[in-house]
Tab-separated table of C-alpha atoms and ligand atoms in Angstrom:
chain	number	residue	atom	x	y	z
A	225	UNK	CA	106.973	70.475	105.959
A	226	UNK	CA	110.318	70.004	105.009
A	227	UNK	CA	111.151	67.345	102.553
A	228	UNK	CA	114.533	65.441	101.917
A	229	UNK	CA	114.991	64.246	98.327
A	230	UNK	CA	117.015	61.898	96.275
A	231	UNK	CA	119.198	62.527	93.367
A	232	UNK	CA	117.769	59.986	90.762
A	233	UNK	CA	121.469	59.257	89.728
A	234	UNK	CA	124.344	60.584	92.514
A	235	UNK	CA	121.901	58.788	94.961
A	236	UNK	CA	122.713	62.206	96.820
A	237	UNK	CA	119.909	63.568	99.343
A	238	UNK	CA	119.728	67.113	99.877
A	239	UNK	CA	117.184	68.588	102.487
A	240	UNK	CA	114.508	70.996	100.951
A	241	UNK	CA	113.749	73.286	103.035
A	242	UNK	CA	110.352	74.467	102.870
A	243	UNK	CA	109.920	75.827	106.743
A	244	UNK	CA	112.737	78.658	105.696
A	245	UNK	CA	111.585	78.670	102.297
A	246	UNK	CA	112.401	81.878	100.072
A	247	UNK	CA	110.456	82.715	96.907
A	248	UNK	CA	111.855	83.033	93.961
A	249	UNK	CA	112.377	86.389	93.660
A	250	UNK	CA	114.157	87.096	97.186
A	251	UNK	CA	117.136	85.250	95.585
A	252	UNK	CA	117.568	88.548	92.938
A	253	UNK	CA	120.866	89.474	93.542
A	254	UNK	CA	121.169	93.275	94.102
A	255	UNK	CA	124.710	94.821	93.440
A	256	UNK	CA	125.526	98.507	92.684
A	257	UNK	CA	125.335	98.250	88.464
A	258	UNK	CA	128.849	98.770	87.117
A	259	UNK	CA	130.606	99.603	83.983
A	260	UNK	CA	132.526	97.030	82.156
A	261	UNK	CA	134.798	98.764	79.023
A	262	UNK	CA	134.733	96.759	76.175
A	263	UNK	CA	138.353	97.034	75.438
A	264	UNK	CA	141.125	96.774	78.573
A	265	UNK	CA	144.581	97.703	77.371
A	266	UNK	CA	146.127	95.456	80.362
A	267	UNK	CA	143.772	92.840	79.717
A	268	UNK	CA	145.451	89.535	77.930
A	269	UNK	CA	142.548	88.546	76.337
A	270	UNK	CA	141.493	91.253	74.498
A	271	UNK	CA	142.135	92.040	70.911
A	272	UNK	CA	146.118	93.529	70.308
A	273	UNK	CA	147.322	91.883	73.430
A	274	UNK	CA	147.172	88.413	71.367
A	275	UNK	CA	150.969	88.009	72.102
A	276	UNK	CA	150.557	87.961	75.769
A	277	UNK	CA	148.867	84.099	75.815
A	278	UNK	CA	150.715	81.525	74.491
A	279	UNK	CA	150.370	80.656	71.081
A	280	UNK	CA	146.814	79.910	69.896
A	281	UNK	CA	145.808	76.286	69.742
A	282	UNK	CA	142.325	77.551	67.580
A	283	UNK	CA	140.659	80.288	66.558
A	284	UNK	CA	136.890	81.042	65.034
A	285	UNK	CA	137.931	83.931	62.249
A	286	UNK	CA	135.583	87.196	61.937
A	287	UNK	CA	134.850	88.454	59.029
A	288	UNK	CA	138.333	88.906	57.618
A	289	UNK	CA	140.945	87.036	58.559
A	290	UNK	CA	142.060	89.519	60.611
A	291	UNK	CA	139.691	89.824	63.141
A	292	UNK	CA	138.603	86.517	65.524
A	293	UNK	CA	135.095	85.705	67.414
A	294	UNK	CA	136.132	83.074	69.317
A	295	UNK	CA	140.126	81.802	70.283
A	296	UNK	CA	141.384	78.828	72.329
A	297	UNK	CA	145.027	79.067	73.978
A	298	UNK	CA	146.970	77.127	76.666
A	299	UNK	CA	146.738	78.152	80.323
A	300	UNK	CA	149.486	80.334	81.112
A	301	UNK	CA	149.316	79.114	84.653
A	302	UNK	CA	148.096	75.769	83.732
A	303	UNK	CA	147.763	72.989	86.794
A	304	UNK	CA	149.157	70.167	84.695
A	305	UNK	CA	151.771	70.258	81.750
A	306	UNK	CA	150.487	69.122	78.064
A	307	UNK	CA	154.022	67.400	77.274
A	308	UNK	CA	154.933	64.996	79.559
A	309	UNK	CA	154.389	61.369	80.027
A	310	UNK	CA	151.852	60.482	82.712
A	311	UNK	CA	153.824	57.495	84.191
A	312	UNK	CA	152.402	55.984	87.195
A	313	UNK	CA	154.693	55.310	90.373
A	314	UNK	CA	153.027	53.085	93.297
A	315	UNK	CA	155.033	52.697	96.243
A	316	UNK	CA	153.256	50.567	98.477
A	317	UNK	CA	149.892	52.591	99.624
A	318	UNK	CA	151.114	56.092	97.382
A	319	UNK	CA	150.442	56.313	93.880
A	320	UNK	CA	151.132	59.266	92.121
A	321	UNK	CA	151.299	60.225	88.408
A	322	UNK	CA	153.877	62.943	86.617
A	323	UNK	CA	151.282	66.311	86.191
A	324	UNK	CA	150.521	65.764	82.926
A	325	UNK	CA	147.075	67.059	81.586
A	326	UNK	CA	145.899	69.932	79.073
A	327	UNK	CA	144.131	72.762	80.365
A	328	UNK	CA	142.909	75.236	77.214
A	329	UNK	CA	141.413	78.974	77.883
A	330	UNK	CA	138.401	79.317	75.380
A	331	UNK	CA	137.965	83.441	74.925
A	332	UNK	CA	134.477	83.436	74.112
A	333	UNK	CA	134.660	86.795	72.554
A	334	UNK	CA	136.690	89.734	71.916
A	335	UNK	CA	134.591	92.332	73.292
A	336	UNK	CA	135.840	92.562	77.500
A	337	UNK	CA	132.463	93.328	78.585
A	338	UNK	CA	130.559	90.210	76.549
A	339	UNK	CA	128.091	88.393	78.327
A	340	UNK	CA	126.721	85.049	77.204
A	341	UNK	CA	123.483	85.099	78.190
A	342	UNK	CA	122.921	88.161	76.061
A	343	UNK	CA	124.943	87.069	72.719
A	344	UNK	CA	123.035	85.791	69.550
A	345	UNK	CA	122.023	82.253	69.662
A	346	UNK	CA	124.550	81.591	66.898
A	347	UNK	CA	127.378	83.088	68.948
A	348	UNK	CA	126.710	80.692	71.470
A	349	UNK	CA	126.705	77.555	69.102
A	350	UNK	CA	130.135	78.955	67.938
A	351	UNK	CA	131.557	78.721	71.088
A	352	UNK	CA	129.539	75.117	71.516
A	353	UNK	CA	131.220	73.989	68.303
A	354	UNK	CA	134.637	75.272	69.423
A	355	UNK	CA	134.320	72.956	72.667
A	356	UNK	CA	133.460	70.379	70.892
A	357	UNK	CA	136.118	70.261	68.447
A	358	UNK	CA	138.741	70.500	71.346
A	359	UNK	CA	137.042	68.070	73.340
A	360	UNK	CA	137.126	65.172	69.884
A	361	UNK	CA	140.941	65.919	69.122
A	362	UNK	CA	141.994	65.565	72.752
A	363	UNK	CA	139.696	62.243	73.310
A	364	UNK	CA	141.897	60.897	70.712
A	365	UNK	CA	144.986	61.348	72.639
A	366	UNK	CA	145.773	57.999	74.584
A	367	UNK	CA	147.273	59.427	77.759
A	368	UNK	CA	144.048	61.192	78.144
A	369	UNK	CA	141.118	59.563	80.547
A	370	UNK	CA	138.842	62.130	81.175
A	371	UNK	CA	137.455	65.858	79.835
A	372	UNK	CA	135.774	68.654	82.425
A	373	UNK	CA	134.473	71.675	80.111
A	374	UNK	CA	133.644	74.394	82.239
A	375	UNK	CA	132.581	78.156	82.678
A	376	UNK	CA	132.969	80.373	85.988
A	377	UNK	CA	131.200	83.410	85.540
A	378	UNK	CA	131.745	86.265	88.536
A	379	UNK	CA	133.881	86.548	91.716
A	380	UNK	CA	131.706	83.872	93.476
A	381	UNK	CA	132.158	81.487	90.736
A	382	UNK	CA	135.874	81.648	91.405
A	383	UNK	CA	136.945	83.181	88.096
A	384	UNK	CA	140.592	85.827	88.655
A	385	UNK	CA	139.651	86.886	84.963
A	386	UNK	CA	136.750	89.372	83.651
A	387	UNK	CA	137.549	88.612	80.605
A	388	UNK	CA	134.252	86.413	79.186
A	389	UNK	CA	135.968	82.827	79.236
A	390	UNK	CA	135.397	79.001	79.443
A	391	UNK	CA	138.595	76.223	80.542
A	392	UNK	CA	138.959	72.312	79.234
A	393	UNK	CA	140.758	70.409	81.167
A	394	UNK	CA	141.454	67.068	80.145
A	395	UNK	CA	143.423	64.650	82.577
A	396	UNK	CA	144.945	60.969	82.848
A	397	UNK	CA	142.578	59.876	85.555
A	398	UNK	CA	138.968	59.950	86.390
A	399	UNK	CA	138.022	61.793	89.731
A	400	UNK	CA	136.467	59.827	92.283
A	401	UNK	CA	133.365	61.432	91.995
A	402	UNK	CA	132.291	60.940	88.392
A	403	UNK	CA	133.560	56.933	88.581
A	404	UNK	CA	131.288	57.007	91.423
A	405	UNK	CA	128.079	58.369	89.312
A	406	UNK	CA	129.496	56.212	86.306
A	407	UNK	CA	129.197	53.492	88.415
A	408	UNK	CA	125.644	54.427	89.651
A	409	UNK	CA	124.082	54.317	86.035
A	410	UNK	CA	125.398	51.568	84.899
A	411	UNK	CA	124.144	49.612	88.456
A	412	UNK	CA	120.551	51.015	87.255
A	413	UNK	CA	121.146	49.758	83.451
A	414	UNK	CA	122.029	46.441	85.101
A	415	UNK	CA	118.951	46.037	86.946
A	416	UNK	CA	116.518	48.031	84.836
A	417	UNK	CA	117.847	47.514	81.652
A	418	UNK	CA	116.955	51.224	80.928
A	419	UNK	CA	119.452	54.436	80.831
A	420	UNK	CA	118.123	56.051	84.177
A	421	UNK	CA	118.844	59.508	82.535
A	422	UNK	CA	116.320	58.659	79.817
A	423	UNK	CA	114.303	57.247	81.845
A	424	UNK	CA	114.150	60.666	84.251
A	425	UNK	CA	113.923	63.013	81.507
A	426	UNK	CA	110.656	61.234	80.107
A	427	UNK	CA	109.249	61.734	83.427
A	428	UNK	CA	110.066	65.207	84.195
A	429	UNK	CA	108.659	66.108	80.323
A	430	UNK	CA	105.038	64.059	81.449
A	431	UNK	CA	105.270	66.003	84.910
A	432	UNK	CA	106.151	69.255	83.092
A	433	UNK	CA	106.918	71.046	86.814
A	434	UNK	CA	110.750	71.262	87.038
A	435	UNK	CA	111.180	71.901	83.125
A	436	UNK	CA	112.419	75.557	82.069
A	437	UNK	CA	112.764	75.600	78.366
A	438	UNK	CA	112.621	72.903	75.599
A	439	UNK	CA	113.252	72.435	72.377
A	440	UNK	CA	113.530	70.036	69.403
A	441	UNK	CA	116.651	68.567	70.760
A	442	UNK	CA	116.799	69.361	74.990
A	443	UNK	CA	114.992	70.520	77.866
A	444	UNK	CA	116.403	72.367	80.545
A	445	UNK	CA	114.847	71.658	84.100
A	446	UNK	CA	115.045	72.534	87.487
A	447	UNK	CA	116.438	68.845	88.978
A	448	UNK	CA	114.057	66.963	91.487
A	449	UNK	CA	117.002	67.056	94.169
A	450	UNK	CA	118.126	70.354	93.150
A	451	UNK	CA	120.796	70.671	95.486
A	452	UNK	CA	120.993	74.835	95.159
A	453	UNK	CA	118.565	77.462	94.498
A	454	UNK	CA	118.267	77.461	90.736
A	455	UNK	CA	120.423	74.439	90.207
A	456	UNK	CA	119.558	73.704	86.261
A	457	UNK	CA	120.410	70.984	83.906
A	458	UNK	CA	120.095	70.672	80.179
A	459	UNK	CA	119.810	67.109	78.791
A	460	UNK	CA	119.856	65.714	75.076
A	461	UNK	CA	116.715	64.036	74.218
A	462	UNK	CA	118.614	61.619	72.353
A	463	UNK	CA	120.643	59.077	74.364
A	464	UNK	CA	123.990	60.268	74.263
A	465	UNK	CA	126.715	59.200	76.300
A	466	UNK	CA	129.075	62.049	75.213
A	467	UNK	CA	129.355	65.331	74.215
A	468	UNK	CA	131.310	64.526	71.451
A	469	UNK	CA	128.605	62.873	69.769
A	470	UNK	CA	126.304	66.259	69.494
A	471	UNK	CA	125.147	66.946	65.900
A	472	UNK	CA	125.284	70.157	64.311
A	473	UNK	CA	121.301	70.732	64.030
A	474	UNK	CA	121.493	69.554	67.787
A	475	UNK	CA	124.876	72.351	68.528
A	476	UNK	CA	122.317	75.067	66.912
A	477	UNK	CA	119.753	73.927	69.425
A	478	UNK	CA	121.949	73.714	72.333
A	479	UNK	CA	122.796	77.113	71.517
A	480	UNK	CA	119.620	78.586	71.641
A	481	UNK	CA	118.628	76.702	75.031
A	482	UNK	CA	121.721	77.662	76.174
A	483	UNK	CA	121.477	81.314	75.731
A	484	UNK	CA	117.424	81.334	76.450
A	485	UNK	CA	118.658	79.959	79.984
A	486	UNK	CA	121.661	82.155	80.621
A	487	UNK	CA	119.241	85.443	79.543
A	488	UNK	CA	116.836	84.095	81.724
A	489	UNK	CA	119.149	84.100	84.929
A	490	UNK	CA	120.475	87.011	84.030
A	491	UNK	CA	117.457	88.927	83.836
A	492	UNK	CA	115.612	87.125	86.353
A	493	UNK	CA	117.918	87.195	89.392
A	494	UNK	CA	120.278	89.827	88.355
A	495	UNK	CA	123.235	88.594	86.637
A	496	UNK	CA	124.700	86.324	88.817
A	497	UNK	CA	127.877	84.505	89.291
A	498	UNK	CA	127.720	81.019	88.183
A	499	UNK	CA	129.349	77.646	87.374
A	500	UNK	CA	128.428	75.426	84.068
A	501	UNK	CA	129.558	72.032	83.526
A	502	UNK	CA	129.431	69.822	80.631
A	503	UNK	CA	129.038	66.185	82.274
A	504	UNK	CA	130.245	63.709	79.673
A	505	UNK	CA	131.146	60.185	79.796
A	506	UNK	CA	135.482	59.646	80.370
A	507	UNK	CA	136.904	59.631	76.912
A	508	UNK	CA	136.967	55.662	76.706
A	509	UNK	CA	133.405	54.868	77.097
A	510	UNK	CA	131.960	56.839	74.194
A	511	UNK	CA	128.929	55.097	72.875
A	512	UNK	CA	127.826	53.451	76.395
A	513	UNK	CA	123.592	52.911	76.561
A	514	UNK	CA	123.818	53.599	80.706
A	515	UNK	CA	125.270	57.310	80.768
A	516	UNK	CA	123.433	60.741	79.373
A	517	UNK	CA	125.444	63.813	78.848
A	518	UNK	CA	124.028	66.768	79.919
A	519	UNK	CA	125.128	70.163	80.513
A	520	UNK	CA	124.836	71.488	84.702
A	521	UNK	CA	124.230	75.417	85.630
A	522	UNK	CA	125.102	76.677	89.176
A	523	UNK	CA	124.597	80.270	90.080
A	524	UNK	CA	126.200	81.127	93.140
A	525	UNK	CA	123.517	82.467	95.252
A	526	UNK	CA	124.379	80.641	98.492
A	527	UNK	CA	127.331	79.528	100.188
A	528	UNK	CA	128.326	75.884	100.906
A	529	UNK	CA	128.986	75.999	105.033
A	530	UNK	CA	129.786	73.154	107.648
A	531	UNK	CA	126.660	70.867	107.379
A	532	UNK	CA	127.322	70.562	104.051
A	533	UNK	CA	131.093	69.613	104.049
A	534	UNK	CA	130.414	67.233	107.209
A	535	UNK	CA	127.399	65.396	105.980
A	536	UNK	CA	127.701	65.641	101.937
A	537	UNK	CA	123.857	67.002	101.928
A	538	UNK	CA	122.669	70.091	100.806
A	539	UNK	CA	120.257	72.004	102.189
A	540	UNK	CA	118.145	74.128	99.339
A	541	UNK	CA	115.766	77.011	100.396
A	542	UNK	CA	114.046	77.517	97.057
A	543	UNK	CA	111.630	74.688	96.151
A	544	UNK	CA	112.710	73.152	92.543
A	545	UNK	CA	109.178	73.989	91.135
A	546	UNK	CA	108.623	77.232	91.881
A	547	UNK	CA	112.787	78.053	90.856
A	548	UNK	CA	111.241	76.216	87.280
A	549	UNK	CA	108.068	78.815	87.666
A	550	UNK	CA	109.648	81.656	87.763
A	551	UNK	CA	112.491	80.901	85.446
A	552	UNK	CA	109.553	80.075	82.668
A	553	UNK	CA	107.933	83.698	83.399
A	554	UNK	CA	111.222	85.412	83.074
A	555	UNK	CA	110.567	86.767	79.034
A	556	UNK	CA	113.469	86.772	77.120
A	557	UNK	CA	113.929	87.418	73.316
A	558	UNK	CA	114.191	84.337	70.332
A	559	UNK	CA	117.646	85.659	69.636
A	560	UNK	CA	119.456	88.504	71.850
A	561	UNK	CA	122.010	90.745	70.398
A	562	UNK	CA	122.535	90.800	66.743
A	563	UNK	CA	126.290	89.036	66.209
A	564	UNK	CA	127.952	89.388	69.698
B	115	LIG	ZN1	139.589	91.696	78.012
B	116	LIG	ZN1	119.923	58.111	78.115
């Protein structure tokens, strides 16, 4: 039987569909292997094109000054512009706001043909720190309401770019859609007097069926309501409403969980394309007791058609628990790579 199932937080319900059901493993994708050079002489990211992105906003040094591991640079084509003044204009039922908003490039790493899931743990919590000190200096800023940290990995994900990168974009409203969820938490706080993310995570860690990986610091799981094959989220243990509040023992951690999960999907189904998210409170409510951070994987393995745009439901074909099954068999190393 099929099943429909709630989203303990987005209220979302998203039809699990066990009569088509696929294992696991028939979601592997299978795509002729191909070369990737580690150094693309056209390629704007890659070390001795530095000139070709505007100038660098940070950078993680190598071992001489030199050389870099990780840098962050404006969007060339950025959506929004980082010097203007977002002044609102309402005109009876229009409102509109001057594009202002930053949008940052973070080049994980020199090398063209770098792939997350395969760098050193301590690569990754580079890269973790870098977003992290981006994301504090631009919560400072005033004009700012809201920060989306985010990775597209692979033609499917939507990247135009090979070049291993991640994007912040910070902007002077929040969307719709996370006031929405905002809104849903802190209804549960109200009447529960408990963070509902909290509350989740201890049961999924006493159910132990949807969880992938954890650690000191996070677990990774397979959600309830997955609404995609694969669909993964990492939570702190710790209530935190924002990402900004991460420690550095708990960066190291995320690293590792981070990379143990991106190995795992790329070894288990094949490298594929995928989305992360960091999901963090908007700038202002820092500190609040009824939102959880947490970080949200999507590997495109399936295409979002009509019944999904119509109705706002997804329908999922791999059951959350065996996704969380087979993602715990898939054997990856304590630390891949050696420094990149
Ligand atoms: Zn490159
Ligand atoms: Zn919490």
């Amino acid at each position: 039987m099929s099943e429909l199932r709630q989203n303990f937080f987005t209220k979302e319900w998203v039809i699990i569909a066990t009569e088509r059901a696929k294992r696991p493993e028939e979601m592997v994708v299978h795509r002729p292997a191909r070369e990737i050079p580690a150094l693309v002489a056209k390629c704007p990211f890659c070390p001795g094109n530095e000139a070709q992105t505007p100038p660098e906003v940070m950078r993680v040094h190598g071992p001489d000054l030199k050389t870099w591991r990780v840098r962050v640079v404006p969007n060339k084509f950025a959506a929004l512009a980082r010097d203007s003044d977002p002044a609102r204009i309402i005109h009876r039922s229009r409102r509109t706001i001057a594009g202002f908003g930053v949008h940052d490039v973070i080049i994980e790493t020199p090398g063209h043909d770098g792939v997350l899931g395969l760098m050193s743990d301590s690569y990754v919590t580079d890269i973790l720190r870098v977003y992290k000190t981006r994301y504090l200096e631009l919560s400072h800023d005033p004009r700012i309401a809201h920060i989306t940290i985010f990775k597209n990995h692979g033609l499917d994900a939507g990247t135009s770019l090979e070049h291993p990168h991640s994007q912040l974009v910070a902007t002077p409203v929040i969307s719709w859609q996370v006031r929405q969820r905002f809104q849903e938490a802190l209804r549960h706080y109200d009447d529960f007097g408990q963070c509902i993310f909290c509350q989740s995570i201890e049961e999924e860690l006493t159910e132990q069926t949807r969880v992938v990986v954890s650690s000191e610091y996070f677990v990774a799981l397979e959600s309830f309501a997955s609404p995609a094959p694969f669909s993964t989220h990492i939570y702190p243990r710790r209530h935190m409403a924002s990402f900004g509040d991460i420690s550095s023992a708990e960066l190291t951690d995320l690293g590792h969980v981070l990379r143990s999960l991106l190995s795992k999907l790329y070894y288990g189904l094949g490298n594929p394309d995928f989305n992360f998210t960091i999901r963090s409170a908007p700038a202002e409510c820092v500190g609040v007791k009824y939102f959880h951070w947490y970080l949200s994987i999507i590997p495109r393995l399936t295409r979002v058609a009509g019944f999904e745009l119509g109705s706002g439901m997804f329908i999922n074909t791999v059951l959350p628990e065996a996704a969380a099954e087979y993602l715990r068999n898939v054997k990856v190393g304590e630390s891949a790579g050696a420094s990149a």
